[in-house]
PDB file of C-alpha atoms in Angstrom:
ATOM      1  CA  UNK A   1     -24.758 -26.642  11.171  1.00  0.00           C
ATOM      2  CA  UNK A   2     -28.097 -25.013  12.050  1.00  0.00           C
ATOM      3  CA  UNK A   3     -26.625 -23.297  15.087  1.00  0.00           C
ATOM      4  CA  UNK A   4     -23.697 -21.947  13.065  1.00  0.00           C
ATOM      5  CA  UNK A   5     -26.069 -20.585  10.412  1.00  0.00           C
ATOM      6  CA  UNK A   6     -28.234 -18.988  13.085  1.00  0.00           C
ATOM      7  CA  UNK A   7     -25.165 -17.395  14.637  1.00  0.00           C
ATOM      8  CA  UNK A   8     -24.092 -15.982  11.282  1.00  0.00           C
ATOM      9  CA  UNK A   9     -27.624 -14.671  10.684  1.00  0.00           C
ATOM     10  CA  UNK A  10     -27.771 -12.955  14.080  1.00  0.00           C
ATOM     11  CA  UNK A  11     -24.325 -11.478  13.535  1.00  0.00           C
ATOM     12  CA  UNK A  12     -25.431 -10.084  10.189  1.00  0.00           C
ATOM     13  CA  UNK A  13     -28.544  -8.568  11.761  1.00  0.00           C
ATOM     14  CA  UNK A  14     -26.476  -6.959  14.489  1.00  0.00           C
ATOM     15  CA  UNK A  15     -24.125  -5.502  11.897  1.00  0.00           C
ATOM     16  CA  UNK A  16     -27.032  -4.014   9.928  1.00  0.00           C
ATOM     17  CA  UNK A  17     -28.762  -2.540  12.972  1.00  0.00           C
ATOM     18  CA  UNK A  18     -25.722  -1.118  14.744  1.00  0.00           C
ATOM     19  CA  UNK A  19     -24.972   2.553  13.944  1.00  0.00           C
ATOM     20  CA  UNK A  20     -21.681   3.455  12.273  1.00  0.00           C
ATOM     21  CA  UNK A  21     -18.774   4.405  14.489  1.00  0.00           C
ATOM     22  CA  UNK A  22     -18.600   8.129  15.158  1.00  0.00           C
ATOM     23  CA  UNK A  23     -15.509  10.107  14.199  1.00  0.00           C
ATOM     24  CA  UNK A  24     -14.439  12.433  16.977  1.00  0.00           C
ATOM     25  CA  UNK A  25     -14.439  16.143  16.216  1.00  0.00           C
ATOM     26  CA  UNK A  26     -11.649  18.562  17.127  1.00  0.00           C
ATOM     27  CA  UNK A  27     -13.226  19.623  20.430  1.00  0.00           C
ATOM     28  CA  UNK A  28     -13.740  15.968  21.420  1.00  0.00           C
ATOM     29  CA  UNK A  29     -10.080  15.180  20.760  1.00  0.00           C
ATOM     30  CA  UNK A  30      -8.838  18.127  22.803  1.00  0.00           C
ATOM     31  CA  UNK A  31     -11.277  17.453  25.665  1.00  0.00           C
ATOM     32  CA  UNK A  32     -10.321  13.750  25.812  1.00  0.00           C
ATOM     33  CA  UNK A  33      -6.620  14.539  26.219  1.00  0.00           C
ATOM     34  CA  UNK A  34      -5.456  12.172  23.441  1.00  0.00           C
ATOM     35  CA  UNK A  35      -5.457  11.780  19.671  1.00  0.00           C
ATOM     36  CA  UNK A  36      -5.706   8.427  17.873  1.00  0.00           C
ATOM     37  CA  UNK A  37      -3.196   8.224  15.050  1.00  0.00           C
ATOM     38  CA  UNK A  38      -3.933   5.527  12.459  1.00  0.00           C
ATOM     39  CA  UNK A  39      -0.799   3.499  11.682  1.00  0.00           C
ATOM     40  CA  UNK A  40      -0.243   0.380   9.576  1.00  0.00           C
ATOM     41  CA  UNK A  41       0.916  -2.470  11.785  1.00  0.00           C
ATOM     42  CA  UNK A  42       4.098  -4.456  11.105  1.00  0.00           C
ATOM     43  CA  UNK A  43       5.280  -1.943   8.502  1.00  0.00           C
ATOM     44  CA  UNK A  44       8.894  -0.971   9.271  1.00  0.00           C
ATOM     45  CA  UNK A  45      10.383   1.594   9.064  1.00  0.00           C
ATOM     46  CA  UNK A  46       7.101   3.495   9.068  1.00  0.00           C
ATOM     47  CA  UNK A  47       5.106   1.956  11.919  1.00  0.00           C
ATOM     48  CA  UNK A  48       5.666  -1.210  13.945  1.00  0.00           C
ATOM     49  CA  UNK A  49       6.298  -2.517  17.453  1.00  0.00           C
ATOM     50  CA  UNK A  50       9.849  -2.640  18.741  1.00  0.00           C
ATOM     51  CA  UNK A  51      10.027  -4.653  21.980  1.00  0.00           C
ATOM     52  CA  UNK A  52       6.370  -3.928  22.521  1.00  0.00           C
ATOM     53  CA  UNK A  53       6.657  -0.173  21.965  1.00  0.00           C
ATOM     54  CA  UNK A  54       5.374   1.751  18.919  1.00  0.00           C
ATOM     55  CA  UNK A  55       8.263   2.711  16.631  1.00  0.00           C
ATOM     56  CA  UNK A  56       8.858   4.093  13.160  1.00  0.00           C
ATOM     57  CA  UNK A  57       8.814   7.419  11.375  1.00  0.00           C
ATOM     58  CA  UNK A  58       4.997   7.680  11.233  1.00  0.00           C
ATOM     59  CA  UNK A  59       4.874   6.996  14.963  1.00  0.00           C
ATOM     60  CA  UNK A  60       7.332   9.852  15.567  1.00  0.00           C
ATOM     61  CA  UNK A  61       5.301  12.192  13.361  1.00  0.00           C
ATOM     62  CA  UNK A  62       2.158  11.131  15.230  1.00  0.00           C
ATOM     63  CA  UNK A  63       3.807  11.977  18.546  1.00  0.00           C
ATOM     64  CA  UNK A  64       4.698  15.435  17.245  1.00  0.00           C
ATOM     65  CA  UNK A  65       1.134  15.951  16.064  1.00  0.00           C
ATOM     66  CA  UNK A  66      -0.114  15.034  19.533  1.00  0.00           C
ATOM     67  CA  UNK A  67       2.420  17.374  21.150  1.00  0.00           C
ATOM     68  CA  UNK A  68       1.341  20.207  18.861  1.00  0.00           C
ATOM     69  CA  UNK A  69      -2.299  19.643  19.815  1.00  0.00           C
ATOM     70  CA  UNK A  70      -1.374  19.496  23.481  1.00  0.00           C
ATOM     71  CA  UNK A  71      -2.724  15.966  23.929  1.00  0.00           C
ATOM     72  CA  UNK A  72      -1.413  12.425  24.386  1.00  0.00           C
ATOM     73  CA  UNK A  73      -0.442  10.214  21.440  1.00  0.00           C
ATOM     74  CA  UNK A  74      -2.433   6.982  21.086  1.00  0.00           C
ATOM     75  CA  UNK A  75      -1.684   4.540  18.253  1.00  0.00           C
ATOM     76  CA  UNK A  76      -4.590   3.097  16.276  1.00  0.00           C
ATOM     77  CA  UNK A  77      -3.196   0.005  14.544  1.00  0.00           C
ATOM     78  CA  UNK A  78      -4.479  -0.794  11.069  1.00  0.00           C
ATOM     79  CA  UNK A  79      -4.370  -4.246   9.490  1.00  0.00           C
ATOM     80  CA  UNK A  80      -4.475  -3.734   5.699  1.00  0.00           C
ATOM     81  CA  UNK A  81      -7.646  -4.887   3.967  1.00  0.00           C
ATOM     82  CA  UNK A  82      -8.002  -5.695   0.271  1.00  0.00           C
ATOM     83  CA  UNK A  83      -7.478  -2.091  -0.848  1.00  0.00           C
ATOM     84  CA  UNK A  84      -7.002   1.442   0.449  1.00  0.00           C
ATOM     85  CA  UNK A  85     -10.700   2.285   0.096  1.00  0.00           C
ATOM     86  CA  UNK A  86     -11.461  -0.503   2.586  1.00  0.00           C
ATOM     87  CA  UNK A  87      -8.787   0.800   4.974  1.00  0.00           C
ATOM     88  CA  UNK A  88     -10.243   4.312   4.833  1.00  0.00           C
ATOM     89  CA  UNK A  89     -13.774   3.072   5.365  1.00  0.00           C
ATOM     90  CA  UNK A  90     -12.860   0.766   8.242  1.00  0.00           C
ATOM     91  CA  UNK A  91     -10.574   3.184  10.058  1.00  0.00           C
ATOM     92  CA  UNK A  92     -11.517   6.759   9.169  1.00  0.00           C
ATOM     93  CA  UNK A  93     -15.232   7.196   8.535  1.00  0.00           C
ATOM     94  CA  UNK A  94     -17.360   4.106   9.167  1.00  0.00           C
ATOM     95  CA  UNK A  95     -15.679   1.391  11.224  1.00  0.00           C
ATOM     96  CA  UNK A  96     -15.722  -2.390  10.908  1.00  0.00           C
ATOM     97  CA  UNK A  97     -17.892  -4.985  12.676  1.00  0.00           C
ATOM     98  CA  UNK A  98     -15.680  -7.988  12.070  1.00  0.00           C
ATOM     99  CA  UNK A  99     -12.278  -6.860  13.307  1.00  0.00           C
ATOM    100  CA  UNK A 100     -10.247 -10.064  13.703  1.00  0.00           C
ATOM    101  CA  UNK A 101      -8.196  -8.457  16.462  1.00  0.00           C
ATOM    102  CA  UNK A 102     -11.245  -7.375  18.454  1.00  0.00           C
ATOM    103  CA  UNK A 103     -12.329  -9.544  21.386  1.00  0.00           C
ATOM    104  CA  UNK A 104     -15.856  -8.152  20.942  1.00  0.00           C
ATOM    105  CA  UNK A 105     -16.626  -8.590  17.223  1.00  0.00           C
ATOM    106  CA  UNK A 106     -20.162  -7.147  17.518  1.00  0.00           C
ATOM    107  CA  UNK A 107     -18.771  -3.846  18.761  1.00  0.00           C
ATOM    108  CA  UNK A 108     -17.650  -1.424  16.065  1.00  0.00           C
ATOM    109  CA  UNK A 109     -13.924  -0.884  15.948  1.00  0.00           C
ATOM    110  CA  UNK A 110     -12.969   2.619  17.032  1.00  0.00           C
ATOM    111  CA  UNK A 111     -11.974   5.055  14.336  1.00  0.00           C
ATOM    112  CA  UNK A 112      -8.651   6.816  13.967  1.00  0.00           C
ATOM    113  CA  UNK A 113      -8.792  10.585  14.353  1.00  0.00           C
ATOM    114  CA  UNK A 114      -6.011  10.931  11.777  1.00  0.00           C
ATOM    115  CA  UNK A 115      -4.680   8.219   9.452  1.00  0.00           C
ATOM    116  CA  UNK A 116      -1.059   8.333   8.284  1.00  0.00           C
ATOM    117  CA  UNK A 117       0.589   7.214   5.005  1.00  0.00           C
ATOM    118  CA  UNK A 118      -2.291   7.931   2.640  1.00  0.00           C
ATOM    119  CA  UNK A 119      -1.561   8.863  -0.986  1.00  0.00           C
ATOM    120  CA  UNK A 120      -1.767  12.600  -1.581  1.00  0.00           C
ATOM    121  CA  UNK A 121      -3.051  12.465  -5.120  1.00  0.00           C
ATOM    122  CA  UNK A 122      -5.888  14.527  -6.571  1.00  0.00           C
ATOM    123  CA  UNK A 123      -6.865  11.890  -9.144  1.00  0.00           C
ATOM    124  CA  UNK A 124      -7.158   9.244  -6.416  1.00  0.00           C
ATOM    125  CA  UNK A 125      -9.009  11.562  -4.013  1.00  0.00           C
ATOM    126  CA  UNK A 126     -11.708  12.277  -6.605  1.00  0.00           C
ATOM    127  CA  UNK A 127     -11.813   8.842  -8.249  1.00  0.00           C
ATOM    128  CA  UNK A 128     -15.350   7.805  -9.248  1.00  0.00           C
ATOM    129  CA  UNK A 129     -17.045   4.419  -9.439  1.00  0.00           C
ATOM    130  CA  UNK A 130     -19.025   3.040 -12.387  1.00  0.00           C
ATOM    131  CA  UNK A 131     -22.096   5.079 -11.385  1.00  0.00           C
ATOM    132  CA  UNK A 132     -20.186   8.353 -11.259  1.00  0.00           C
ATOM    133  CA  UNK A 133     -20.111   8.599  -7.463  1.00  0.00           C
ATOM    134  CA  UNK A 134     -16.904   9.788  -5.785  1.00  0.00           C
ATOM    135  CA  UNK A 135     -15.515   6.693  -4.054  1.00  0.00           C
ATOM    136  CA  UNK A 136     -13.783   8.519  -1.216  1.00  0.00           C
ATOM    137  CA  UNK A 137     -16.352  11.286  -0.660  1.00  0.00           C
ATOM    138  CA  UNK A 138     -16.418  10.596   3.101  1.00  0.00           C
ATOM    139  CA  UNK A 139     -12.684  11.243   3.425  1.00  0.00           C
ATOM    140  CA  UNK A 140     -10.406  14.267   3.140  1.00  0.00           C
ATOM    141  CA  UNK A 141      -6.816  13.474   2.166  1.00  0.00           C
ATOM    142  CA  UNK A 142      -4.498  16.309   3.099  1.00  0.00           C
ATOM    143  CA  UNK A 143      -1.123  17.351   4.503  1.00  0.00           C
ATOM    144  CA  UNK A 144       1.568  15.825   2.248  1.00  0.00           C
ATOM    145  CA  UNK A 145       4.610  15.154   4.397  1.00  0.00           C
ATOM    146  CA  UNK A 146       6.902  12.885   2.348  1.00  0.00           C
ATOM    147  CA  UNK A 147       7.623  11.765  -1.201  1.00  0.00           C
ATOM    148  CA  UNK A 148       8.203   8.005  -1.493  1.00  0.00           C
ATOM    149  CA  UNK A 149       9.855   6.101  -4.351  1.00  0.00           C
ATOM    150  CA  UNK A 150      11.060   2.669  -5.432  1.00  0.00           C
ATOM    151  CA  UNK A 151      14.676   1.705  -4.864  1.00  0.00           C
ATOM    152  CA  UNK A 152      17.063  -1.167  -5.556  1.00  0.00           C
ATOM    153  CA  UNK A 153      19.917  -2.148  -3.222  1.00  0.00           C
ATOM    154  CA  UNK A 154      22.555  -4.586  -4.431  1.00  0.00           C
ATOM    155  CA  UNK A 155      25.508  -6.652  -3.242  1.00  0.00           C
ATOM    156  CA  UNK A 156      28.595  -4.970  -4.707  1.00  0.00           C
ATOM    157  CA  UNK A 157      30.536  -8.223  -4.426  1.00  0.00           C
ATOM    158  CA  UNK A 158      28.083  -9.818  -6.866  1.00  0.00           C
ATOM    159  CA  UNK A 159      27.256  -6.856  -9.149  1.00  0.00           C
ATOM    160  CA  UNK A 160      29.651  -4.091 -10.109  1.00  0.00           C
ATOM    161  CA  UNK A 161      26.961  -1.485 -10.761  1.00  0.00           C
ATOM    162  CA  UNK A 162      23.214  -1.215 -11.334  1.00  0.00           C
ATOM    163  CA  UNK A 163      22.536   1.568 -13.818  1.00  0.00           C
ATOM    164  CA  UNK A 164      19.739  -0.269 -15.638  1.00  0.00           C
ATOM    165  CA  UNK A 165      17.258  -3.018 -14.832  1.00  0.00           C
ATOM    166  CA  UNK A 166      18.786  -5.077 -17.657  1.00  0.00           C
ATOM    167  CA  UNK A 167      21.347  -6.519 -15.225  1.00  0.00           C
ATOM    168  CA  UNK A 168      18.558  -8.608 -13.673  1.00  0.00           C
ATOM    169  CA  UNK A 169      18.371 -10.713 -16.783  1.00  0.00           C
ATOM    170  CA  UNK A 170      21.496 -12.310 -15.328  1.00  0.00           C
ATOM    171  CA  UNK A 171      21.411 -11.550 -11.572  1.00  0.00           C
ATOM    172  CA  UNK A 172      18.792 -12.561  -9.013  1.00  0.00           C
ATOM    173  CA  UNK A 173      16.674  -9.965  -7.203  1.00  0.00           C
ATOM    174  CA  UNK A 174      14.374 -10.319  -4.190  1.00  0.00           C
ATOM    175  CA  UNK A 175      10.976  -8.616  -3.852  1.00  0.00           C
ATOM    176  CA  UNK A 176       8.002  -8.731  -1.501  1.00  0.00           C
ATOM    177  CA  UNK A 177       5.346 -11.121  -2.750  1.00  0.00           C
ATOM    178  CA  UNK A 178       2.269  -9.542  -4.400  1.00  0.00           C
ATOM    179  CA  UNK A 179       3.942  -6.125  -4.493  1.00  0.00           C
ATOM    180  CA  UNK A 180       4.249  -3.768  -7.457  1.00  0.00           C
ATOM    181  CA  UNK A 181       7.974  -4.588  -7.848  1.00  0.00           C
ATOM    182  CA  UNK A 182       7.070  -8.287  -7.977  1.00  0.00           C
ATOM    183  CA  UNK A 183       4.562  -7.643 -10.760  1.00  0.00           C
ATOM    184  CA  UNK A 184       6.961  -5.313 -12.577  1.00  0.00           C
ATOM    185  CA  UNK A 185       9.866  -7.753 -12.572  1.00  0.00           C
ATOM    186  CA  UNK A 186       7.859 -10.832 -13.529  1.00  0.00           C
ATOM    187  CA  UNK A 187       5.599  -9.225 -16.144  1.00  0.00           C
ATOM    188  CA  UNK A 188       7.660  -6.518 -17.815  1.00  0.00           C
ATOM    189  CA  UNK A 189      10.445  -6.673 -20.387  1.00  0.00           C
ATOM    190  CA  UNK A 190       8.841  -9.679 -22.140  1.00  0.00           C
ATOM    191  CA  UNK A 191       9.414 -11.696 -18.967  1.00  0.00           C
ATOM    192  CA  UNK A 192      13.196 -11.649 -19.307  1.00  0.00           C
ATOM    193  CA  UNK A 193      13.688 -11.126 -15.546  1.00  0.00           C
ATOM    194  CA  UNK A 194      11.002 -13.537 -14.355  1.00  0.00           C
ATOM    195  CA  UNK A 195      13.274 -16.491 -13.703  1.00  0.00           C
ATOM    196  CA  UNK A 196      15.697 -14.326 -11.696  1.00  0.00           C
ATOM    197  CA  UNK A 197      12.994 -12.832  -9.437  1.00  0.00           C
ATOM    198  CA  UNK A 198      12.646 -14.364  -5.944  1.00  0.00           C
ATOM    199  CA  UNK A 199       9.614 -13.692  -3.737  1.00  0.00           C
ATOM    200  CA  UNK A 200       9.697 -13.136   0.026  1.00  0.00           C
ATOM    201  CA  UNK A 201       7.150 -12.294   2.707  1.00  0.00           C
ATOM    202  CA  UNK A 202       8.688  -8.843   3.262  1.00  0.00           C
ATOM    203  CA  UNK A 203      11.554  -6.579   2.231  1.00  0.00           C
ATOM    204  CA  UNK A 204      13.493  -7.353   5.459  1.00  0.00           C
ATOM    205  CA  UNK A 205      13.274 -11.059   4.618  1.00  0.00           C
ATOM    206  CA  UNK A 206      14.475 -10.376   1.073  1.00  0.00           C
ATOM    207  CA  UNK A 207      17.371  -8.332   2.430  1.00  0.00           C
ATOM    208  CA  UNK A 208      18.284 -11.108   4.867  1.00  0.00           C
ATOM    209  CA  UNK A 209      18.380 -13.477   1.890  1.00  0.00           C
ATOM    210  CA  UNK A 210      20.768 -11.115   0.101  1.00  0.00           C
ATOM    211  CA  UNK A 211      23.052 -11.140   3.135  1.00  0.00           C
ATOM    212  CA  UNK A 212      23.000 -14.959   3.019  1.00  0.00           C
ATOM    213  CA  UNK A 213      24.010 -14.847  -0.650  1.00  0.00           C
ATOM    214  CA  UNK A 214      20.681 -16.184  -1.941  1.00  0.00           C
ATOM    215  CA  UNK A 215      19.913 -13.118  -4.096  1.00  0.00           C
ATOM    216  CA  UNK A 216      22.133 -10.404  -5.520  1.00  0.00           C
ATOM    217  CA  UNK A 217      19.785  -7.446  -5.036  1.00  0.00           C
ATOM    218  CA  UNK A 218      16.500  -6.334  -3.435  1.00  0.00           C
ATOM    219  CA  UNK A 219      13.818  -3.937  -4.654  1.00  0.00           C
ATOM    220  CA  UNK A 220      11.357  -2.151  -2.369  1.00  0.00           C
ATOM    221  CA  UNK A 221      10.287   1.266  -1.156  1.00  0.00           C
ATOM    222  CA  UNK A 222      13.140   3.668  -0.467  1.00  0.00           C
ATOM    223  CA  UNK A 223      12.365   3.826   3.251  1.00  0.00           C
ATOM    224  CA  UNK A 224      12.399   0.041   3.596  1.00  0.00           C
ATOM    225  CA  UNK A 225      15.707  -0.194   1.761  1.00  0.00           C
ATOM    226  CA  UNK A 226      17.229   2.655   3.798  1.00  0.00           C
ATOM    227  CA  UNK A 227      16.360   0.959   7.080  1.00  0.00           C
ATOM    228  CA  UNK A 228      17.957  -2.300   6.016  1.00  0.00           C
ATOM    229  CA  UNK A 229      21.132  -0.579   4.839  1.00  0.00           C
ATOM    230  CA  UNK A 230      21.350   1.370   8.125  1.00  0.00           C
ATOM    231  CA  UNK A 231      21.087  -1.853  10.125  1.00  0.00           C
ATOM    232  CA  UNK A 232      23.828  -3.555   8.116  1.00  0.00           C
ATOM    233  CA  UNK A 233      26.192  -0.547   8.189  1.00  0.00           C
ATOM    234  CA  UNK A 234      28.413  -2.098   5.535  1.00  0.00           C
ATOM    235  CA  UNK A 235      29.693  -0.613   2.292  1.00  0.00           C
ATOM    236  CA  UNK A 236      29.129  -3.951   0.608  1.00  0.00           C
ATOM    237  CA  UNK A 237      25.414  -3.235   0.041  1.00  0.00           C
ATOM    238  CA  UNK A 238      24.722  -0.143  -2.025  1.00  0.00           C
ATOM    239  CA  UNK A 239      21.908   1.896  -3.522  1.00  0.00           C
ATOM    240  CA  UNK A 240      21.387   1.461  -7.252  1.00  0.00           C
ATOM    241  CA  UNK A 241      21.287   4.453  -9.599  1.00  0.00           C
ATOM    242  CA  UNK A 242      18.735   3.148 -12.079  1.00  0.00           C
ATOM    243  CA  UNK A 243      15.218   4.201 -13.003  1.00  0.00           C
ATOM    244  CA  UNK A 244      12.341   1.853 -13.805  1.00  0.00           C
ATOM    245  CA  UNK A 245      11.254   2.066 -17.468  1.00  0.00           C
ATOM    246  CA  UNK A 246       7.564   1.439 -18.229  1.00  0.00           C
ATOM    247  CA  UNK A 247       6.680   1.344 -14.530  1.00  0.00           C
ATOM    248  CA  UNK A 248       4.466   4.420 -14.565  1.00  0.00           C
ATOM    249  CA  UNK A 249       4.556   6.499 -11.382  1.00  0.00           C
ATOM    250  CA  UNK A 250       7.950   5.921  -9.759  1.00  0.00           C
ATOM    251  CA  UNK A 251       7.527   8.387  -6.890  1.00  0.00           C
ATOM    252  CA  UNK A 252       4.433   9.542  -5.057  1.00  0.00           C
ATOM    253  CA  UNK A 253       3.494  11.883  -2.223  1.00  0.00           C
ATOM    254  CA  UNK A 254       2.111  10.653   1.080  1.00  0.00           C
ATOM    255  CA  UNK A 255      -0.159  12.545   3.428  1.00  0.00           C
ATOM    256  CA  UNK A 256      -2.915  11.964   5.963  1.00  0.00           C
ATOM    257  CA  UNK A 257      -6.667  11.381   6.025  1.00  0.00           C
ATOM    258  CA  UNK A 258      -9.583  12.433   8.235  1.00  0.00           C
ATOM    259  CA  UNK A 259     -13.350  12.095   7.962  1.00  0.00           C
ATOM    260  CA  UNK A 260     -14.775  14.848   5.739  1.00  0.00           C
ATOM    261  CA  UNK A 261     -16.859  16.300   8.575  1.00  0.00           C
ATOM    262  CA  UNK A 262     -13.822  16.881  10.787  1.00  0.00           C
ATOM    263  CA  UNK A 263     -11.988  19.561   8.842  1.00  0.00           C
ATOM    264  CA  UNK A 264     -11.196  21.630  11.927  1.00  0.00           C
ATOM    265  CA  UNK A 265      -8.965  18.842  13.227  1.00  0.00           C
ATOM    266  CA  UNK A 266      -7.436  18.510   9.761  1.00  0.00           C
ATOM    267  CA  UNK A 267      -6.549  22.222   9.659  1.00  0.00           C
ATOM    268  CA  UNK A 268      -4.869  22.001  13.071  1.00  0.00           C
ATOM    269  CA  UNK A 269      -2.888  18.878  12.135  1.00  0.00           C
ATOM    270  CA  UNK A 270      -1.917  20.299   8.756  1.00  0.00           C
ATOM    271  CA  UNK A 271      -0.511  23.423  10.421  1.00  0.00           C
ATOM    272  CA  UNK A 272       1.612  21.307  12.774  1.00  0.00           C
ATOM    273  CA  UNK A 273       3.010  19.120   9.992  1.00  0.00           C
ATOM    274  CA  UNK A 274       3.603  22.099   7.708  1.00  0.00           C
ATOM    275  CA  UNK A 275       5.690  23.682  10.467  1.00  0.00           C
ATOM    276  CA  UNK A 276       7.737  20.513  10.880  1.00  0.00           C
ATOM    277  CA  UNK A 277       8.549  20.508   7.178  1.00  0.00           C
ATOM    278  CA  UNK A 278       9.325  24.212   6.769  1.00  0.00           C
ATOM    279  CA  UNK A 279      11.555  24.347   9.875  1.00  0.00           C
ATOM    280  CA  UNK A 280      13.523  21.305   8.703  1.00  0.00           C
ATOM    281  CA  UNK A 281      12.363  19.206  11.657  1.00  0.00           C
ATOM    282  CA  UNK A 282      10.795  16.594   9.386  1.00  0.00           C
ATOM    283  CA  UNK A 283      14.022  16.033   7.435  1.00  0.00           C
ATOM    284  CA  UNK A 284      15.953  15.832  10.698  1.00  0.00           C
ATOM    285  CA  UNK A 285      13.487  13.276  12.058  1.00  0.00           C
ATOM    286  CA  UNK A 286      14.014  11.049   9.003  1.00  0.00           C
ATOM    287  CA  UNK A 287      17.787  11.402   9.151  1.00  0.00           C
ATOM    288  CA  UNK A 288      17.750  10.479  12.831  1.00  0.00           C
ATOM    289  CA  UNK A 289      16.166   7.162  11.875  1.00  0.00           C
ATOM    290  CA  UNK A 290      18.654   6.518   9.079  1.00  0.00           C
ATOM    291  CA  UNK A 291      16.134   7.330   6.327  1.00  0.00           C
ATOM    292  CA  UNK A 292      16.354   9.504   3.230  1.00  0.00           C
ATOM    293  CA  UNK A 293      13.817  12.352   3.223  1.00  0.00           C
ATOM    294  CA  UNK A 294      12.320  13.718  -0.002  1.00  0.00           C
ATOM    295  CA  UNK A 295      10.064  16.767   0.012  1.00  0.00           C
ATOM    296  CA  UNK A 296       6.539  16.308  -1.378  1.00  0.00           C
ATOM    297  CA  UNK A 297       5.868  17.968  -4.730  1.00  0.00           C
ATOM    298  CA  UNK A 298       3.810  20.738  -3.093  1.00  0.00           C
ATOM    299  CA  UNK A 299       6.881  22.006  -1.225  1.00  0.00           C
ATOM    300  CA  UNK A 300       9.248  21.484  -4.152  1.00  0.00           C
ATOM    301  CA  UNK A 301       6.937  23.498  -6.392  1.00  0.00           C
ATOM    302  CA  UNK A 302       6.517  26.373  -3.940  1.00  0.00           C
ATOM    303  CA  UNK A 303      10.286  26.521  -3.366  1.00  0.00           C
ATOM    304  CA  UNK A 304      10.956  27.209  -7.051  1.00  0.00           C
TER     305      UNK A 304
END
């Protein structure tokens, strides 16, 4: 017991004394010949490994960013922490001493040069803590590249049509455990859908259960649902038409994040991504992966 306590004490001392990981500036990235793109691991269809190779729409965008910079693409895999602020701190501006996937836990985990799939939301970017300090002051969130939303897919042999969530008072629906849809379906509407809500480890697992006849529908992010429908390639499973009353924000824009001191890299990346969107390359990339593409609000507003 004494030796374990001593080890924990020494580890804590090492963590306190070690300097924070250094974010690489634009010139460092170009000189190195590669850019580290921060991607959430095991998160299809956005970023995951397919037969050992990085795959997903964020991976493809990362490769195009690297190509635009004239450097090599290098994935920086992110295991989600308790919240997004932790993910930004651990992967964009400070680093983490206790990375469970690191064989050398006393060595700071390397930082991503650019992190993908970060909310592009002014209120979140400038959110303050109880003392009035800006929580994400070390981070710049920029470059919206996609609008995401919630979606329901259903088995048309079990349900004729889903135009309202009221049908799930009588039909079962699968959701990812601890997700916003799980909370919405079990807590809203005076709990009338709670007993028909089934929880799964992921949206793909929920969709597999629907194919086995265990649930009649699945709710998840539009991209997750699109990927599952593309893999099934059957008219039996369809997209619902309904909205989600009392859910609050039902669609949101996604962008990227860099450390606040590395704006030059951010400007270069933003220009590349902006070109992809305005030329139609981004929409084509999504379509090529069987995914629906929705423009972020910034581009919808400027188009009007």
